[in-house]
């Protein structure tokens, strides 16, 4: 077995066997699944039905308000004054007063003992509002069914027309979300595991094992072994999270929610909760057929392939820089001054990603998805909007050149840095290290 | 035959020269002391031999061929700045380090078993390194260094961190390895152990080699023709009986029991000295004052420093 494989193996196994890794791997999906279900669960909690006393002076609504699971309507023969006086002795939760001139005033009054939830208020409001609309339709002689048939929900399918005449469906929400989540994951992954690379290097330096090891292997092998080993840890954790989240979600939804919610509803719920805009839900809610169509519109294999590429490429690019920082210092506390130039482009590309979502064709979006330091995150966000293949290839080639470049640079700092003890280096010194002969 | 030869090694860093035209040759199956004050350049030389860094000019030959990656498996290195992964188990870690030196899994297991039994540390196998005492960690480190049976063993301050009993255990182990054919480069500031163990030495000061050779020859070369004599009688009588050609360096007296140090000059021998003083006093003992490695170290380092200094003044 080659030495670098041995190093990768050690870096991987020691981390995967750690309690913190196992806990994180288990807790992560539980949290994710928990978040998904908390939402569904909250809507399922059975509420006591509210008893609603309606004082209807307009005499339009008696018997017209249908009882539902949560709302029970009563129409006692009483006046508002009496009803108010007896409100606390009666069993009613809510008192609704509909004035005689409701048709013109468009206003009702609501009295309660305990503040009712927003949904309850909305439901009452909608019921009365709908009835009122019906009355008005009849009064104006409009057939309700006709009106319904005239109401139109417009579905926009955005197509990008290529010069060649090819059409490409784009600009669909599912794709945008997938791209954005992908970018976010890459961002988190680089930060989390880049820091682990740095800590690993510092550990070897402070425990003074470094000189023992580099008398057996080249510093470059040790550095790459560590970076690759940790990348595999990250991929393992990511994969386990995906698998566990899906498993937990489907198991829980099959056993506990079977009757009321099938798992597709859960997915739909999650999807709804993730839509960033507050557009009216009715118009925005895609039925399941639409979701399927949307997913078909995205070139999923391409996006997935690109995700893995940028995921690894971005990590390798930054990972070696983190290794170089770790090699230059004696303790984690000293890393601050060197962290800045590495974290700034990372944070910047995440900020840029949020702008790119709204304007994916701008020159800024183009340049940041080409420049290697920002491309892993920005390109992921741009991808669902349809990026010409030559741009993707250019960006990928530059990313590969980029990480070869940073690795080469980092390796030079690393091999000198790991043998320097007790000195706080300056940028000037790091610069000199680049030109030391091996 | 020399196992390792370094020819005209030069190593420069940005603002100082670590090694300036240093050449050494290390005979096979010997213990070679690499000596020098702190910052003299010993570690730089050791790192070059270990191929951790490369020289700016000059070359190193291992068994006659230019140093290359294949030689790593034949060299064992115990650095002065040493340590182990604190959170890793002892056995797992020893296996890892052994395999990095190129041992197969089976070889590493058998050899580790042998050494753990020999040093009675089988019970440490599953322990984490941080649970061991400093001395225990040093033992693990020593075993890992010699496990792959290197032809050349480089030990930098190997006894630091050991109590006298364990230091002795390690010392015997080093001698046994030499018996079995290994060559040992031994870097230390403890001149007592140099005298005890080393066959050859090289002394480096301010990035230059200032002295090297066989320990016996060096000692012989550093003889000062000084003798210590103990006698009973009159000190005045003793000094008066000495002719010109003797220099009295030290004298002490307790009652009529006297102790003196005399340096012989010209062609005088201890015999001629005795002949001249015998009529006056009763001789109890006479022995040559042989310079210790410690004295040789100090005098050479001081001399070379002052020479460098005066050359510096001349050129200014």
GROMACS .gro file of N, CA and C in nm, chain A residues 230-360:
model
  393
  230UNK      N    1  -0.979   1.399   0.480
  230UNK     CA    2  -1.087   1.478   0.541
  230UNK      C    3  -1.200   1.500   0.441
  231UNK      N    4  -1.165   1.513   0.312
  231UNK     CA    5  -1.271   1.526   0.210
  231UNK      C    6  -1.360   1.402   0.214
  232UNK      N    7  -1.298   1.285   0.230
  232UNK     CA    8  -1.377   1.162   0.234
  232UNK      C    9  -1.466   1.159   0.358
  233UNK      N   10  -1.413   1.211   0.471
  233UNK     CA   11  -1.496   1.220   0.591
  233UNK      C   12  -1.618   1.306   0.562
  234UNK      N   13  -1.595   1.420   0.496
  234UNK     CA   14  -1.705   1.510   0.464
  234UNK      C   15  -1.808   1.444   0.374
  235UNK      N   16  -1.758   1.375   0.270
  235UNK     CA   17  -1.850   1.308   0.179
  235UNK      C   18  -1.930   1.200   0.251
  236UNK      N   19  -1.860   1.126   0.340
  236UNK     CA   20  -1.930   1.021   0.415
  236UNK      C   21  -2.042   1.082   0.498
  237UNK      N   22  -2.006   1.189   0.568
  237UNK     CA   23  -2.108   1.250   0.654
  237UNK      C   24  -2.226   1.302   0.571
  238UNK      N   25  -2.194   1.365   0.460
  238UNK     CA   26  -2.298   1.419   0.374
  238UNK      C   27  -2.390   1.309   0.323
  239UNK      N   28  -2.326   1.200   0.277
  239UNK     CA   29  -2.403   1.087   0.223
  239UNK      C   30  -2.492   1.027   0.331
  240UNK      N   31  -2.433   1.008   0.452
  240UNK     CA   32  -2.511   0.950   0.561
  240UNK      C   33  -2.628   1.041   0.597
  241UNK      N   34  -2.604   1.169   0.594
  241UNK     CA   35  -2.712   1.263   0.625
  241UNK      C   36  -2.827   1.249   0.526
  242UNK      N   37  -2.791   1.244   0.398
  242UNK     CA   38  -2.896   1.232   0.297
  242UNK      C   39  -2.974   1.103   0.317
  243UNK      N   40  -2.898   0.992   0.331
  243UNK     CA   41  -2.964   0.862   0.345
  243UNK      C   42  -3.051   0.858   0.470
  244UNK      N   43  -2.992   0.902   0.583
  244UNK     CA   44  -3.065   0.895   0.709
  244UNK      C   45  -3.187   0.987   0.708
  245UNK      N   46  -3.170   1.106   0.651
  245UNK     CA   47  -3.284   1.198   0.649
  245UNK      C   48  -3.399   1.138   0.570
  246UNK      N   49  -3.366   1.081   0.453
  246UNK     CA   50  -3.471   1.021   0.371
  246UNK      C   51  -3.535   0.904   0.445
  247UNK      N   52  -3.449   0.820   0.508
  247UNK     CA   53  -3.502   0.703   0.578
  247UNK      C   54  -3.594   0.746   0.691
  248UNK      N   55  -3.544   0.836   0.776
  248UNK     CA   56  -3.623   0.877   0.891
  248UNK      C   57  -3.754   0.940   0.845
  249UNK      N   58  -3.744   1.027   0.745
  249UNK     CA   59  -3.863   1.096   0.697
  249UNK      C   60  -3.968   0.996   0.649
  250UNK      N   61  -3.922   0.897   0.569
  250UNK     CA   62  -4.022   0.807   0.513
  250UNK      C   63  -4.073   0.710   0.618
  251UNK      N   64  -3.985   0.664   0.708
  251UNK     CA   65  -4.032   0.571   0.812
  251UNK      C   66  -4.135   0.640   0.899
  252UNK      N   67  -4.102   0.761   0.945
  252UNK     CA   68  -4.193   0.830   1.033
  252UNK      C   69  -4.324   0.860   0.963
  253UNK      N   70  -4.314   0.905   0.838
  253UNK     CA   71  -4.440   0.941   0.771
  253UNK      C   72  -4.523   0.817   0.742
  254UNK      N   73  -4.457   0.701   0.721
  254UNK     CA   74  -4.533   0.580   0.695
  254UNK      C   75  -4.602   0.528   0.819
  255UNK      N   76  -4.534   0.538   0.934
  255UNK     CA   77  -4.592   0.478   1.053
  255UNK      C   78  -4.690   0.571   1.123
  256UNK      N   79  -4.653   0.698   1.135
  256UNK     CA   80  -4.736   0.785   1.217
  256UNK      C   81  -4.835   0.868   1.136
  257UNK      N   82  -4.796   0.902   1.017
  257UNK     CA   83  -4.878   0.998   0.946
  257UNK      C   84  -4.956   0.936   0.832
  258UNK      N   85  -4.947   0.803   0.825
  258UNK     CA   86  -4.998   0.732   0.709
  258UNK      C   87  -5.137   0.779   0.666
  259UNK      N   88  -5.227   0.787   0.766
  259UNK     CA   89  -5.365   0.808   0.730
  259UNK      C   90  -5.389   0.946   0.670
  260UNK      N   91  -5.326   1.044   0.732
  260UNK     CA   92  -5.362   1.178   0.690
  260UNK      C   93  -5.265   1.237   0.589
  261UNK      N   94  -5.140   1.201   0.604
  261UNK     CA   95  -5.043   1.261   0.513
  261UNK      C   96  -4.957   1.151   0.453
  262UNK      N   97  -4.960   1.137   0.325
  262UNK     CA   98  -4.861   1.046   0.269
  262UNK      C   99  -4.731   1.124   0.250
  263UNK      N  100  -4.625   1.052   0.222
  263UNK     CA  101  -4.494   1.117   0.226
  263UNK      C  102  -4.481   1.226   0.119
  264UNK      N  103  -4.559   1.211   0.011
  264UNK     CA  104  -4.549   1.317  -0.090
  264UNK      C  105  -4.603   1.448  -0.034
  265UNK      N  106  -4.705   1.437   0.052
  265UNK     CA  107  -4.757   1.559   0.111
  265UNK      C  108  -4.650   1.624   0.196
  266UNK      N  109  -4.575   1.539   0.267
  266UNK     CA  110  -4.469   1.591   0.352
  266UNK      C  111  -4.369   1.667   0.267
  267UNK      N  112  -4.333   1.604   0.155
  267UNK     CA  113  -4.239   1.671   0.066
  267UNK      C  114  -4.296   1.804   0.020
  268UNK      N  115  -4.426   1.800  -0.012
  268UNK     CA  116  -4.487   1.921  -0.063
  268UNK      C  117  -4.488   2.030   0.045
  269UNK      N  118  -4.517   1.985   0.167
  269UNK     CA  119  -4.518   2.078   0.279
  269UNK      C  120  -4.382   2.145   0.293
  270UNK      N  121  -4.278   2.060   0.289
  270UNK     CA  122  -4.144   2.114   0.304
  270UNK      C  123  -4.115   2.211   0.192
  271UNK      N  124  -4.156   2.170   0.075
  271UNK     CA  125  -4.128   2.252  -0.041
  271UNK      C  126  -4.192   2.388  -0.022
  272UNK      N  127  -4.318   2.384   0.024
  272UNK     CA  128  -4.389   2.509   0.042
  272UNK      C  129  -4.317   2.597   0.145
  273UNK      N  130  -4.274   2.532   0.253
  273UNK     CA  131  -4.215   2.611   0.360
  273UNK      C  132  -4.082   2.670   0.316
  274UNK      N  133  -4.023   2.611   0.214
  274UNK     CA  134  -3.893   2.660   0.171
  274UNK      C  135  -3.902   2.771   0.068
  275UNK      N  136  -4.019   2.788   0.008
  275UNK     CA  137  -4.025   2.893  -0.094
  275UNK      C  138  -3.997   3.026  -0.028
  276UNK      N  139  -3.899   3.096  -0.082
  276UNK     CA  140  -3.851   3.214  -0.013
  276UNK      C  141  -3.949   3.331  -0.019
  277UNK      N  142  -4.030   3.338  -0.121
  277UNK     CA  143  -4.115   3.455  -0.134
  277UNK      C  144  -4.249   3.433  -0.066
  278UNK      N  145  -4.312   3.542  -0.032
  278UNK     CA  146  -4.440   3.531   0.034
  278UNK      C  147  -4.556   3.555  -0.062
  279UNK      N  148  -4.546   3.494  -0.177
  279UNK     CA  149  -4.654   3.507  -0.274
  279UNK      C  150  -4.776   3.437  -0.215
  280UNK      N  151  -4.890   3.479  -0.257
  280UNK     CA  152  -5.015   3.415  -0.209
  280UNK      C  153  -5.005   3.265  -0.231
  281UNK      N  154  -5.028   3.192  -0.123
  281UNK     CA  155  -5.006   3.048  -0.132
  281UNK      C  156  -5.092   2.981  -0.238
  282UNK      N  157  -5.213   3.028  -0.249
  282UNK     CA  158  -5.305   2.962  -0.342
  282UNK      C  159  -5.249   2.959  -0.483
  283UNK      N  160  -5.195   3.073  -0.523
  283UNK     CA  161  -5.147   3.083  -0.660
  283UNK      C  162  -5.014   3.009  -0.676
  284UNK      N  163  -4.940   3.005  -0.566
  284UNK     CA  164  -4.805   2.953  -0.573
  284UNK      C  165  -4.798   2.802  -0.557
  285UNK      N  166  -4.902   2.748  -0.493
  285UNK     CA  167  -4.894   2.606  -0.458
  285UNK      C  168  -4.898   2.520  -0.583
  286UNK      N  169  -4.787   2.452  -0.612
  286UNK     CA  170  -4.791   2.367  -0.730
  286UNK      C  171  -4.855   2.234  -0.693
  287UNK      N  172  -4.942   2.183  -0.777
  287UNK     CA  173  -4.989   2.048  -0.743
  287UNK      C  174  -4.879   1.949  -0.779
  288UNK      N  175  -4.898   1.824  -0.734
  288UNK     CA  176  -4.787   1.729  -0.744
  288UNK      C  177  -4.742   1.706  -0.885
  289UNK      N  178  -4.836   1.709  -0.976
  289UNK     CA  179  -4.801   1.691  -1.116
  289UNK      C  180  -4.703   1.798  -1.161
  290UNK      N  181  -4.727   1.918  -1.114
  290UNK     CA  182  -4.640   2.027  -1.154
  290UNK      C  183  -4.500   2.009  -1.099
  291UNK      N  184  -4.491   1.966  -0.971
  291UNK     CA  185  -4.359   1.945  -0.912
  291UNK      C  186  -4.281   1.845  -0.996
  292UNK      N  187  -4.350   1.738  -1.031
  292UNK     CA  188  -4.285   1.637  -1.114
  292UNK      C  189  -4.234   1.697  -1.244
  293UNK      N  190  -4.317   1.779  -1.304
  293UNK     CA  191  -4.279   1.839  -1.431
  293UNK      C  192  -4.159   1.931  -1.412
  294UNK      N  193  -4.162   2.005  -1.300
  294UNK     CA  194  -4.053   2.095  -1.272
  294UNK      C  195  -3.923   2.020  -1.258
  295UNK      N  196  -3.928   1.909  -1.184
  295UNK     CA  197  -3.806   1.833  -1.164
  295UNK      C  198  -3.755   1.778  -1.295
  296UNK      N  199  -3.853   1.744  -1.385
  296UNK     CA  200  -3.810   1.694  -1.515
  296UNK      C  201  -3.743   1.802  -1.597
  297UNK      N  202  -3.787   1.925  -1.573
  297UNK     CA  203  -3.729   2.035  -1.650
  297UNK      C  204  -3.582   2.058  -1.616
  298UNK      N  205  -3.548   2.030  -1.490
  298UNK     CA  206  -3.408   2.051  -1.452
  298UNK      C  207  -3.328   1.935  -1.506
  299UNK      N  208  -3.210   1.967  -1.553
  299UNK     CA  209  -3.122   1.860  -1.598
  299UNK      C  210  -3.051   1.803  -1.476
  300UNK      N  211  -3.121   1.715  -1.404
  300UNK     CA  212  -3.074   1.670  -1.274
  300UNK      C  213  -2.935   1.607  -1.276
  301UNK      N  214  -2.909   1.516  -1.371
  301UNK     CA  215  -2.773   1.455  -1.372
  301UNK      C  216  -2.665   1.560  -1.389
  302UNK      N  217  -2.687   1.660  -1.474
  302UNK     CA  218  -2.586   1.763  -1.494
  302UNK      C  219  -2.565   1.841  -1.364
  303UNK      N  220  -2.675   1.879  -1.301
  303UNK     CA  221  -2.662   1.957  -1.178
  303UNK      C  222  -2.593   1.875  -1.069
  304UNK      N  223  -2.631   1.748  -1.059
  304UNK     CA  224  -2.570   1.663  -0.957
  304UNK      C  225  -2.421   1.644  -0.984
  305UNK      N  226  -2.388   1.620  -1.111
  305UNK     CA  227  -2.247   1.603  -1.148
  305UNK      C  228  -2.169   1.729  -1.117
  306UNK      N  229  -2.225   1.843  -1.155
  306UNK     CA  230  -2.158   1.970  -1.128
  306UNK      C  231  -2.144   1.992  -0.978
  307UNK      N  232  -2.248   1.955  -0.903
  307UNK     CA  233  -2.243   1.974  -0.758
  307UNK      C  234  -2.122   1.900  -0.700
  308UNK      N  235  -2.108   1.773  -0.736
  308UNK     CA  236  -1.996   1.696  -0.681
  308UNK      C  237  -1.863   1.755  -0.725
  309UNK      N  238  -1.857   1.799  -0.852
  309UNK     CA  239  -1.733   1.858  -0.902
  309UNK      C  240  -1.697   1.985  -0.826
  310UNK      N  241  -1.792   2.076  -0.813
  310UNK     CA  242  -1.762   2.203  -0.746
  310UNK      C  243  -1.744   2.185  -0.596
  311UNK      N  244  -1.816   2.089  -0.541
  311UNK     CA  245  -1.805   2.050  -0.401
  311UNK      C  246  -1.659   2.012  -0.372
  312UNK      N  247  -1.604   1.920  -0.452
  312UNK     CA  248  -1.467   1.874  -0.430
  312UNK      C  249  -1.366   1.979  -0.473
  313UNK      N  250  -1.390   2.039  -0.590
  313UNK     CA  251  -1.296   2.138  -0.643
  313UNK      C  252  -1.280   2.255  -0.548
  314UNK      N  253  -1.392   2.307  -0.499
  314UNK     CA  254  -1.386   2.420  -0.407
  314UNK      C  255  -1.316   2.383  -0.279
  315UNK      N  256  -1.346   2.264  -0.228
  315UNK     CA  257  -1.282   2.220  -0.104
  315UNK      C  258  -1.132   2.203  -0.122
  316UNK      N  259  -1.091   2.143  -0.234
  316UNK     CA  260  -0.948   2.121  -0.257
  316UNK      C  261  -0.874   2.255  -0.270
  317UNK      N  262  -0.940   2.350  -0.338
  317UNK     CA  263  -0.880   2.481  -0.358
  317UNK      C  264  -0.854   2.548  -0.222
  318UNK      N  265  -0.956   2.547  -0.137
  318UNK     CA  266  -0.941   2.614  -0.009
  318UNK      C  267  -0.868   2.528   0.094
  319UNK      N  268  -0.887   2.395   0.083
  319UNK     CA  269  -0.828   2.303   0.181
  319UNK      C  270  -0.678   2.320   0.193
  320UNK      N  271  -0.610   2.332   0.078
  320UNK     CA  272  -0.465   2.344   0.084
  320UNK      C  273  -0.425   2.478   0.145
  321UNK      N  274  -0.506   2.582   0.121
  321UNK     CA  275  -0.476   2.712   0.183
  321UNK      C  276  -0.490   2.702   0.335
  322UNK      N  277  -0.594   2.631   0.378
  322UNK     CA  278  -0.612   2.612   0.522
  322UNK      C  279  -0.493   2.534   0.580
  323UNK      N  280  -0.446   2.434   0.505
  323UNK     CA  281  -0.330   2.356   0.551
  323UNK      C  282  -0.208   2.447   0.566
  324UNK      N  283  -0.190   2.538   0.468
  324UNK     CA  284  -0.075   2.628   0.474
  324UNK      C  285  -0.084   2.718   0.597
  325UNK      N  286  -0.204   2.765   0.627
  325UNK     CA  287  -0.221   2.850   0.746
  325UNK      C  288  -0.184   2.771   0.871
  326UNK      N  289  -0.237   2.648   0.878
  326UNK     CA  290  -0.208   2.564   0.994
  326UNK      C  291  -0.059   2.542   1.012
  327UNK      N  292   0.013   2.528   0.900
  327UNK     CA  293   0.156   2.499   0.911
  327UNK      C  294   0.235   2.620   0.958
  328UNK      N  295   0.181   2.740   0.935
  328UNK     CA  296   0.258   2.860   0.966
  328UNK      C  297   0.249   2.900   1.113
  329UNK      N  298   0.148   2.850   1.184
  329UNK     CA  299   0.127   2.897   1.321
  329UNK      C  300   0.154   2.786   1.422
  330UNK      N  301   0.160   2.826   1.549
  330UNK     CA  302   0.183   2.729   1.656
  330UNK      C  303   0.056   2.690   1.728
  331UNK      N  304  -0.046   2.775   1.720
  331UNK     CA  305  -0.171   2.740   1.789
  331UNK      C  306  -0.287   2.803   1.713
  332UNK      N  307  -0.406   2.751   1.741
  332UNK     CA  308  -0.522   2.798   1.668
  332UNK      C  309  -0.546   2.947   1.690
  333UNK      N  310  -0.504   2.996   1.807
  333UNK     CA  311  -0.527   3.136   1.838
  333UNK      C  312  -0.452   3.228   1.742
  334UNK      N  313  -0.341   3.179   1.687
  334UNK     CA  314  -0.260   3.264   1.600
  334UNK      C  315  -0.308   3.267   1.455
  335UNK      N  316  -0.414   3.191   1.425
  335UNK     CA  317  -0.453   3.178   1.285
  335UNK      C  318  -0.525   3.301   1.231
  336UNK      N  319  -0.580   3.381   1.323
  336UNK     CA  320  -0.668   3.492   1.282
  336UNK      C  321  -0.614   3.575   1.165
  337UNK      N  322  -0.490   3.624   1.179
  337UNK     CA  323  -0.440   3.718   1.079
  337UNK      C  324  -0.430   3.654   0.940
  338UNK      N  325  -0.410   3.523   0.935
  338UNK     CA  326  -0.397   3.459   0.804
  338UNK      C  327  -0.531   3.410   0.750
  339UNK      N  328  -0.630   3.398   0.839
  339UNK     CA  329  -0.761   3.347   0.796
  339UNK      C  330  -0.832   3.447   0.706
  340UNK      N  331  -0.814   3.576   0.736
  340UNK     CA  332  -0.887   3.681   0.664
  340UNK      C  333  -0.884   3.664   0.512
  341UNK      N  334  -0.764   3.661   0.451
  341UNK     CA  335  -0.763   3.656   0.304
  341UNK      C  336  -0.825   3.529   0.248
  342UNK      N  337  -0.838   3.424   0.330
  342UNK     CA  338  -0.900   3.301   0.280
  342UNK      C  339  -1.051   3.305   0.297
  343UNK      N  340  -1.097   3.359   0.410
  343UNK     CA  341  -1.241   3.357   0.434
  343UNK      C  342  -1.315   3.466   0.358
  344UNK      N  343  -1.246   3.578   0.330
  344UNK     CA  344  -1.316   3.687   0.263
  344UNK      C  345  -1.372   3.646   0.126
  345UNK      N  346  -1.291   3.584   0.037
  345UNK     CA  347  -1.352   3.543  -0.089
  345UNK      C  348  -1.465   3.442  -0.072
  346UNK      N  349  -1.454   3.359   0.032
  346UNK     CA  350  -1.560   3.260   0.057
  346UNK      C  351  -1.690   3.328   0.095
  347UNK      N  352  -1.681   3.415   0.195
  347UNK     CA  353  -1.801   3.486   0.240
  347UNK      C  354  -1.855   3.571   0.126
  348UNK      N  355  -1.763   3.635   0.054
  348UNK     CA  356  -1.803   3.720  -0.055
  348UNK      C  357  -1.882   3.641  -0.160
  349UNK      N  358  -1.834   3.521  -0.193
  349UNK     CA  359  -1.903   3.446  -0.297
  349UNK      C  360  -2.041   3.403  -0.249
  350UNK      N  361  -2.056   3.385  -0.118
  350UNK     CA  362  -2.189   3.349  -0.067
  350UNK      C  363  -2.284   3.468  -0.079
  351UNK      N  364  -2.231   3.587  -0.049
  351UNK     CA  365  -2.313   3.708  -0.063
  351UNK      C  366  -2.349   3.727  -0.212
  352UNK      N  367  -2.247   3.709  -0.297
  352UNK     CA  368  -2.268   3.726  -0.441
  352UNK      C  369  -2.375   3.630  -0.490
  353UNK      N  370  -2.376   3.507  -0.434
  353UNK     CA  371  -2.472   3.406  -0.476
  353UNK      C  372  -2.615   3.457  -0.460
  354UNK      N  373  -2.639   3.530  -0.351
  354UNK     CA  374  -2.774   3.580  -0.326
  354UNK      C  375  -2.815   3.685  -0.428
  355UNK      N  376  -2.715   3.760  -0.478
  355UNK     CA  377  -2.745   3.859  -0.581
  355UNK      C  378  -2.766   3.789  -0.715
  356UNK      N  379  -2.682   3.687  -0.739
  356UNK     CA  380  -2.687   3.616  -0.867
  356UNK      C  381  -2.823   3.551  -0.888
  357UNK      N  382  -2.886   3.505  -0.779
  357UNK     CA  383  -3.017   3.442  -0.792
  357UNK      C  384  -3.116   3.536  -0.859
  358UNK      N  385  -3.110   3.664  -0.825
  358UNK     CA  386  -3.206   3.757  -0.884
  358UNK      C  387  -3.164   3.804  -1.022
  359UNK      N  388  -3.034   3.793  -1.052
  359UNK     CA  389  -2.988   3.843  -1.182
  359UNK      C  390  -2.880   3.751  -1.239
  360UNK      N  391  -2.923   3.632  -1.284
  360UNK     CA  392  -2.825   3.529  -1.319
  360UNK      C  393  -2.748   3.557  -1.447
   0.00000   0.00000   0.00000
